[in-house]
Short mmCIF file of C-alpha atoms and ligand atoms in Angstrom, two decimals:
data_model
loop_
_atom_site.label_atom_id
_atom_site.label_comp_id
_atom_site.label_asym_id
_atom_site.label_seq_id
_atom_site.Cartn_x
_atom_site.Cartn_y
_atom_site.Cartn_z
CA MET A 1 143.98 115.91 274.09
CA LYS A 2 143.85 119.29 274.98
CA SER A 3 142.14 121.75 272.46
CA GLY A 4 141.25 125.25 272.47
CA GLN A 5 141.49 128.38 270.45
CA ALA A 6 143.88 130.93 270.44
CA THR A 7 145.76 133.89 268.61
CA VAL A 8 148.65 133.70 266.28
CA VAL A 9 150.96 136.12 267.79
CA LYS A 10 153.83 135.42 265.64
CA ASN A 11 154.96 133.18 262.51
CA ALA A 12 158.30 131.93 263.25
CA GLY A 13 159.04 129.94 259.92
CA SER A 14 158.53 126.35 260.37
CA HIS A 15 156.18 126.93 263.38
CA TYR A 16 153.74 129.55 264.82
CA LEU A 17 153.71 130.95 268.10
CA LEU A 18 150.32 131.18 269.77
CA SER A 19 148.60 132.59 272.94
CA GLU A 20 145.09 132.62 274.41
CA LEU A 21 144.45 136.35 274.73
CA PRO A 22 143.92 138.10 276.53
CA ALA A 23 146.59 136.08 278.72
CA TRP A 24 149.97 136.23 277.14
CA GLU A 25 151.44 132.60 277.71
CA VAL A 26 152.94 131.90 274.34
CA PHE A 27 153.05 128.33 272.89
CA PRO A 28 154.37 126.90 269.71
CA ALA A 29 152.11 125.15 267.03
CA VAL A 30 152.39 123.93 263.53
CA LEU A 31 150.08 124.02 260.75
CA ARG A 32 147.99 120.55 259.90
CA GLY A 33 149.13 119.79 256.39
CA LYS A 34 145.50 119.50 255.23
CA ILE A 35 144.91 123.24 255.92
CA ARG A 36 145.03 124.61 252.16
CA LEU A 37 144.93 128.15 251.10
CA LYS A 38 141.71 129.22 250.06
CA ALA A 39 142.86 131.95 247.73
CA SER A 40 145.73 130.45 245.75
CA GLU A 41 147.56 134.09 245.33
CA ILE A 42 147.92 134.44 249.11
CA THR A 43 151.19 133.30 250.09
CA ASN A 44 150.68 132.49 253.66
CA PRO A 45 147.82 130.50 254.90
CA ILE A 46 148.10 132.09 258.52
CA ALA A 47 148.94 135.53 259.50
CA VAL A 48 149.37 137.47 262.81
CA GLY A 49 146.08 138.30 264.69
CA ASP A 50 144.42 135.09 263.34
CA HIS A 51 142.19 133.08 265.45
CA VAL A 52 142.65 129.34 265.12
CA ARG A 53 141.71 126.52 266.74
CA TYR A 54 144.48 124.05 268.15
CA GLU A 55 144.49 120.35 269.33
CA ALA A 56 147.65 119.64 271.65
CA ASP A 57 149.25 116.20 273.03
CA GLU A 58 152.40 114.80 274.18
CA ASP A 59 153.63 115.17 270.57
CA GLY A 60 153.07 118.80 270.44
CA CYS A 61 150.41 120.99 269.40
CA VAL A 62 148.44 121.26 266.01
CA ILE A 63 146.53 124.15 264.19
CA THR A 64 143.44 122.44 263.26
CA GLU A 65 141.07 125.43 261.76
CA ILE A 66 141.69 129.06 261.14
CA LEU A 67 138.57 130.76 262.12
CA PRO A 68 136.76 133.35 259.95
CA ARG A 69 138.65 137.00 260.02
CA ARG A 70 136.72 139.94 260.87
CA ASN A 71 139.16 142.08 258.87
CA TYR A 72 142.82 141.82 257.26
CA VAL A 73 145.90 143.79 255.87
CA ILE A 74 146.99 142.54 252.70
CA ARG A 75 150.21 143.27 250.79
CA ARG A 76 150.57 142.76 247.10
CA SER A 77 154.07 142.03 245.53
CA THR A 78 155.32 144.98 243.82
CA ASN A 79 156.28 142.88 240.61
CA LEU A 80 152.99 142.63 239.47
CA SER A 81 152.54 139.09 240.13
CA ARG A 82 149.41 137.83 241.56
CA GLN A 83 150.72 137.01 244.93
CA ALA A 84 149.70 138.81 247.95
CA HIS A 85 150.66 138.11 251.74
CA ILE A 86 148.44 138.60 254.67
CA ILE A 87 150.11 141.02 257.10
CA ALA A 88 147.66 141.02 259.90
CA ALA A 89 144.11 139.88 260.97
CA ASN A 90 141.37 140.77 263.19
CA VAL A 91 142.82 144.36 263.92
CA ASP A 92 140.65 146.59 266.28
CA ARG A 93 142.64 149.83 264.92
CA ALA A 94 145.06 151.27 263.03
CA TYR A 95 147.55 154.12 264.05
CA VAL A 96 148.98 155.87 260.86
CA VAL A 97 151.81 157.76 262.34
CA VAL A 98 152.62 160.98 260.45
CA SER A 99 154.60 163.97 261.07
CA LEU A 100 154.23 167.54 260.02
CA LEU A 101 157.96 167.96 259.60
CA PHE A 102 160.76 165.83 259.57
CA PRO A 103 159.51 163.83 257.40
CA GLU A 104 156.73 166.20 256.24
CA VAL A 105 153.40 164.35 255.57
CA LYS A 106 152.00 164.55 252.11
CA LEU A 107 148.21 164.56 252.66
CA PRO A 108 147.44 162.41 249.38
CA PHE A 109 149.89 159.86 250.71
CA LEU A 110 147.96 159.93 254.01
CA ASP A 111 144.59 159.87 252.44
CA ARG A 112 145.62 156.68 250.62
CA ILE A 113 146.51 155.07 253.73
CA LEU A 114 143.13 155.85 255.15
CA VAL A 115 141.13 154.80 252.23
CA THR A 116 143.00 151.55 252.59
CA CYS A 117 141.80 151.26 256.11
CA GLU A 118 138.31 151.86 255.49
CA LEU A 119 138.47 149.35 252.43
CA TYR A 120 139.93 146.88 255.01
CA GLY A 121 137.14 147.84 257.57
CA ILE A 122 139.71 148.79 259.96
CA PRO A 123 139.14 151.93 262.09
CA ALA A 124 141.95 154.35 262.04
CA THR A 125 143.47 157.02 264.15
CA VAL A 126 145.78 159.52 262.85
CA VAL A 127 149.14 159.96 265.39
CA LEU A 128 150.67 163.27 264.83
CA SER A 129 153.93 162.94 265.93
CA LYS A 130 157.15 164.80 266.87
CA THR A 131 154.93 167.92 268.03
CA ASP A 132 157.83 169.13 270.05
CA LEU A 133 159.40 170.03 266.78
CA TYR A 134 156.73 172.33 265.20
CA ARG A 135 153.99 172.96 268.10
CA ASP A 136 154.79 176.75 268.04
CA GLU A 137 156.56 177.34 264.74
CA ALA A 138 153.77 175.42 262.72
CA ALA A 139 150.79 176.10 264.81
CA GLY A 140 148.71 177.28 262.12
CA GLN A 141 149.25 174.31 260.27
CA LEU A 142 148.72 171.88 263.00
CA ALA A 143 145.37 173.40 263.74
CA ARG A 144 144.31 173.20 259.99
CA PHE A 145 145.71 169.52 260.10
CA LYS A 146 143.67 168.61 263.03
CA ALA A 147 140.40 170.26 261.30
CA ILE A 148 141.00 168.40 258.28
CA TYR A 149 141.04 164.93 259.77
CA GLU A 150 138.87 165.63 262.68
CA GLY A 151 136.47 166.96 260.23
CA ALA A 152 136.63 163.72 258.02
CA GLY A 153 135.92 161.72 261.17
CA TYR A 154 139.10 160.31 262.26
CA PRO A 155 140.50 160.77 265.86
CA VAL A 156 143.77 162.86 265.84
CA ILE A 157 146.24 162.36 268.48
CA GLU A 158 149.44 164.73 269.05
CA THR A 159 152.28 163.06 270.19
CA SER A 160 155.69 163.61 271.43
CA VAL A 161 158.51 161.17 272.86
CA ARG A 162 160.19 164.18 273.96
CA THR A 163 157.60 166.01 275.90
CA GLY A 164 155.43 162.84 276.55
CA GLU A 165 152.52 164.45 274.85
CA GLY A 166 149.86 162.01 273.96
CA ILE A 167 151.46 158.74 275.00
CA ALA A 168 149.20 158.23 277.87
CA ASP A 169 146.22 158.88 275.37
CA ILE A 170 147.52 156.17 273.13
CA ARG A 171 148.23 153.78 275.92
CA GLU A 172 144.91 154.15 277.07
CA ALA A 173 143.05 153.67 273.73
CA CYS A 174 145.10 150.62 273.21
CA LYS A 175 143.94 148.83 276.35
CA GLY A 176 141.85 145.50 275.55
CA GLN A 177 142.79 145.71 271.55
CA VAL A 178 144.99 144.65 268.58
CA ASN A 179 146.68 147.59 267.43
CA LEU A 180 148.45 147.90 264.40
CA PHE A 181 150.90 150.89 264.02
CA SER A 182 152.21 151.78 260.71
CA GLY A 183 154.00 154.88 259.18
CA GLU A 184 156.87 155.78 256.60
CA SER A 185 160.24 155.20 257.89
CA GLY A 186 161.45 158.15 260.11
CA VAL A 187 158.23 159.55 261.37
CA GLY A 188 158.97 158.02 265.05
CA LYS A 189 156.96 154.92 264.99
CA SER A 190 159.58 152.96 266.63
CA SER A 191 160.40 155.66 269.32
CA LEU A 192 156.56 155.98 269.81
CA ILE A 193 155.96 152.11 270.46
CA LYS A 194 159.24 152.09 272.86
CA ALA A 195 157.76 154.79 274.68
CA LEU A 196 154.34 153.11 275.14
CA ASP A 197 156.04 150.11 276.77
CA PRO A 198 160.11 150.56 277.17
CA SER A 199 160.60 147.06 277.32
CA LEU A 200 159.53 146.94 273.60
CA ASP A 201 162.16 147.91 270.93
CA PRO A 202 160.89 147.42 267.38
CA LYS A 203 164.00 148.76 265.82
CA ILE A 204 166.21 145.85 267.43
CA GLY A 205 163.66 143.15 266.65
CA ALA A 206 163.50 144.18 262.97
CA ILE A 207 167.03 144.23 262.63
CA SER A 208 167.73 140.82 264.25
CA LEU A 209 164.63 139.36 261.95
CA ALA A 210 165.97 140.32 258.79
CA HIS A 211 169.50 139.09 259.57
CA LEU A 212 168.18 135.83 260.74
CA GLN A 213 165.66 135.34 257.83
CA GLY A 214 167.06 137.32 255.00
CA LYS A 215 164.88 138.25 252.19
CA HIS A 216 162.26 135.72 252.32
CA THR A 217 161.13 136.67 255.71
CA THR A 218 157.47 136.00 256.46
CA SER A 219 157.93 136.99 260.36
CA LEU A 220 158.47 140.70 260.33
CA TYR A 221 154.88 141.20 261.77
CA GLU A 222 154.67 139.99 265.36
CA MET A 223 152.42 141.07 268.06
CA TYR A 224 153.70 142.20 271.39
CA PRO A 225 151.94 142.83 274.55
CA LEU A 226 152.02 146.28 275.82
CA ALA A 227 152.48 146.41 279.68
CA SER A 228 149.68 149.02 280.09
CA GLY A 229 147.19 146.49 278.26
CA GLY A 230 146.14 145.56 274.90
CA TYR A 231 148.71 144.44 271.89
CA VAL A 232 150.60 146.14 269.14
CA ILE A 233 151.57 144.78 265.69
CA ASP A 234 154.47 146.99 264.14
CA SER A 235 154.19 147.17 260.28
CA PRO A 236 157.09 148.34 258.82
CA GLY A 237 156.71 150.21 255.84
CA ILE A 238 153.27 151.08 254.34
CA ARG A 239 153.97 151.59 250.66
CA GLY A 240 152.69 148.07 249.70
CA PHE A 241 149.27 149.30 250.74
CA GLY A 242 147.45 149.51 247.33
CA LEU A 243 143.91 150.35 246.05
CA VAL A 244 143.82 147.37 243.52
CA ASP A 245 140.61 146.05 245.01
CA VAL A 246 138.49 148.92 244.78
CA GLU A 247 136.78 150.10 241.65
CA LYS A 248 136.81 153.71 240.67
CA GLU A 249 133.04 154.16 241.24
CA GLU A 250 133.99 153.16 244.56
CA ILE A 251 136.51 155.30 245.99
CA ALA A 252 134.57 158.16 247.37
CA ARG A 253 132.80 155.52 249.75
CA TYR A 254 135.89 155.14 251.59
CA PHE A 255 136.47 158.95 252.13
CA PRO A 256 133.76 158.76 255.18
CA GLU A 257 132.94 162.41 254.80
CA MET A 258 132.42 162.08 251.34
CA LEU A 259 129.95 158.98 251.59
CA ARG A 260 127.95 160.88 254.26
CA ALA A 261 127.46 163.89 251.88
CA SER A 262 127.05 161.83 248.73
CA GLN A 263 123.34 160.37 250.04
CA ASP A 264 122.03 163.89 248.62
CA CYS A 265 123.81 163.82 245.36
CA ARG A 266 120.89 164.28 242.37
CA PHE A 267 122.59 161.19 240.38
CA THR A 268 123.58 157.63 241.57
CA PRO A 269 126.10 156.81 240.99
CA CYS A 270 127.85 160.09 241.02
CA SER A 271 131.69 160.74 240.61
CA HIS A 272 131.53 163.93 242.32
CA THR A 273 133.29 165.72 239.49
CA HIS A 274 131.04 167.10 236.99
CA GLU A 275 127.55 166.12 237.69
CA PRO A 276 124.81 168.67 238.40
CA GLY A 277 123.15 168.47 241.90
CA CYS A 278 126.33 166.87 243.72
CA ALA A 279 126.16 167.25 247.05
CA VAL A 280 129.71 166.41 247.64
CA LYS A 281 130.96 169.27 245.50
CA ALA A 282 128.54 171.50 247.22
CA ALA A 283 129.96 170.39 250.62
CA VAL A 284 133.43 171.24 249.43
CA GLU A 285 132.37 174.69 248.25
CA ASP A 286 130.91 175.46 251.58
CA GLY A 287 133.49 174.17 253.63
CA ARG A 288 132.18 171.10 255.21
CA ILE A 289 134.48 168.78 253.19
CA ALA A 290 138.07 169.77 253.29
CA PRO A 291 139.42 170.78 249.57
CA GLU A 292 142.47 168.68 250.63
CA ARG A 293 140.47 165.61 250.95
CA TYR A 294 138.60 166.16 247.92
CA ASN A 295 141.73 166.74 245.95
CA SER A 296 143.17 163.55 247.15
CA TYR A 297 140.10 161.87 245.96
CA LEU A 298 140.59 163.61 242.39
CA GLY A 299 144.07 162.22 242.18
CA MET A 300 142.95 158.70 242.89
CA LEU A 301 140.66 158.80 240.19
CA GLU A 302 143.37 160.32 237.82
CA GLU A 303 145.70 157.73 238.97
CA ASP A 304 143.09 155.08 238.50
CA LYS A 305 142.71 156.07 234.98
CA LYS A 306 146.42 155.95 234.24
CA PHE A 307 146.73 152.43 235.34
CA ARG A 308 143.70 150.63 234.26
P1 GDP B 1 160.72 155.13 262.67
O1 GDP B 1 161.52 154.94 261.30
O2 GDP B 1 159.41 155.59 262.36
O3 GDP B 1 160.87 153.99 263.31
O4 GDP B 1 161.27 156.42 263.42
P2 GDP B 1 162.25 156.35 264.90
O5 GDP B 1 161.56 155.88 266.13
O6 GDP B 1 163.33 155.47 264.41
O7 GDP B 1 162.40 157.80 264.66
C1 GDP B 1 163.24 158.59 263.75
C2 GDP B 1 163.91 160.04 264.24
O8 GDP B 1 163.17 160.84 264.63
C3 GDP B 1 165.03 159.46 265.46
O9 GDP B 1 166.13 160.36 265.26
C4 GDP B 1 164.31 160.03 266.56
O10 GDP B 1 165.10 160.43 267.44
C5 GDP B 1 163.35 161.01 266.31
N1 GDP B 1 162.04 161.21 266.94
C6 GDP B 1 161.35 160.38 267.10
N2 GDP B 1 160.36 160.71 267.72
C7 GDP B 1 160.56 161.99 268.25
C8 GDP B 1 159.81 163.03 268.75
O11 GDP B 1 158.85 162.87 269.36
N3 GDP B 1 160.36 164.24 268.83
C9 GDP B 1 161.62 164.45 268.27
N4 GDP B 1 162.27 165.42 268.32
N5 GDP B 1 162.37 163.73 267.63
C10 GDP B 1 161.80 162.43 267.45
ZN1 ZN B 2 128.23 163.82 243.88
#
């Protein structure tokens, strides 16, 4: 009997595909019946990126144990049932793809995604796509965007699949890591992944999967190896990312620049709205914290009031 440790690279419905990374040698495995879901609201026991132990003999390969997750990305059903689905586990970095134009990014939307990444414990990079369309026309806006997000502590990579800008930088950053790519439809995420490795075509993959599996698809999430090194998980649609798990008092902790500044607030806890001696408000006033980010924070507090 052979046994070992491997990473889940795809949920293929009746079975999983595993590989012992960094080698890319994919083999099928089934889940042993006795592995039960610990949290009953989770609909899938194993997700792409999970590290598992397996045992193999002439009858096939069986997953015997799911190793503890370093982090995971979870999506709730929209219908307010308690059900949730783990999209990916053990992600080294999330690349959040946005464009300044076609479609124009809404900063509160981006900030919500970045807060979610912080909540999950996944370092995030902001990818500014399609720069060929606005590098000159919107130079001021581009500079401001970079200042806001680099100021908050996020790397910002400017890319264009037309000019090739930034592609080599992302390839380099992806090496040796599991990288989750997410972005609103139309931002150029598929084009970007294809530019990183022309042998990958996420659009075609997603369509054929949807066709084969219909609505109850469990396998839209798949890990691909990049020819240049590292792995990509393409995450279609990011709207399901929610703040359900975060208490209002905690939201500011997931804005890294606000967390840093809040050490000097006079009161603890401080909502950074009305309290005297609030170091976050002081930092917004003297420009160390971008007002755009602070406004996103206030918006999240408001929304929280509405829904709770
Ligand atoms: P996705 O929905 O995020 O996967 O977006 P796609 O990769 O399908 O791209 C959406 C549209 O934007 C397509 O018409 C692409 O040709 C276009 N596009 C993607 N990247 C770029 C870019 O870097 N520059 C320009 N000018 N257009 C781009
Ligand atoms: Zn404060």
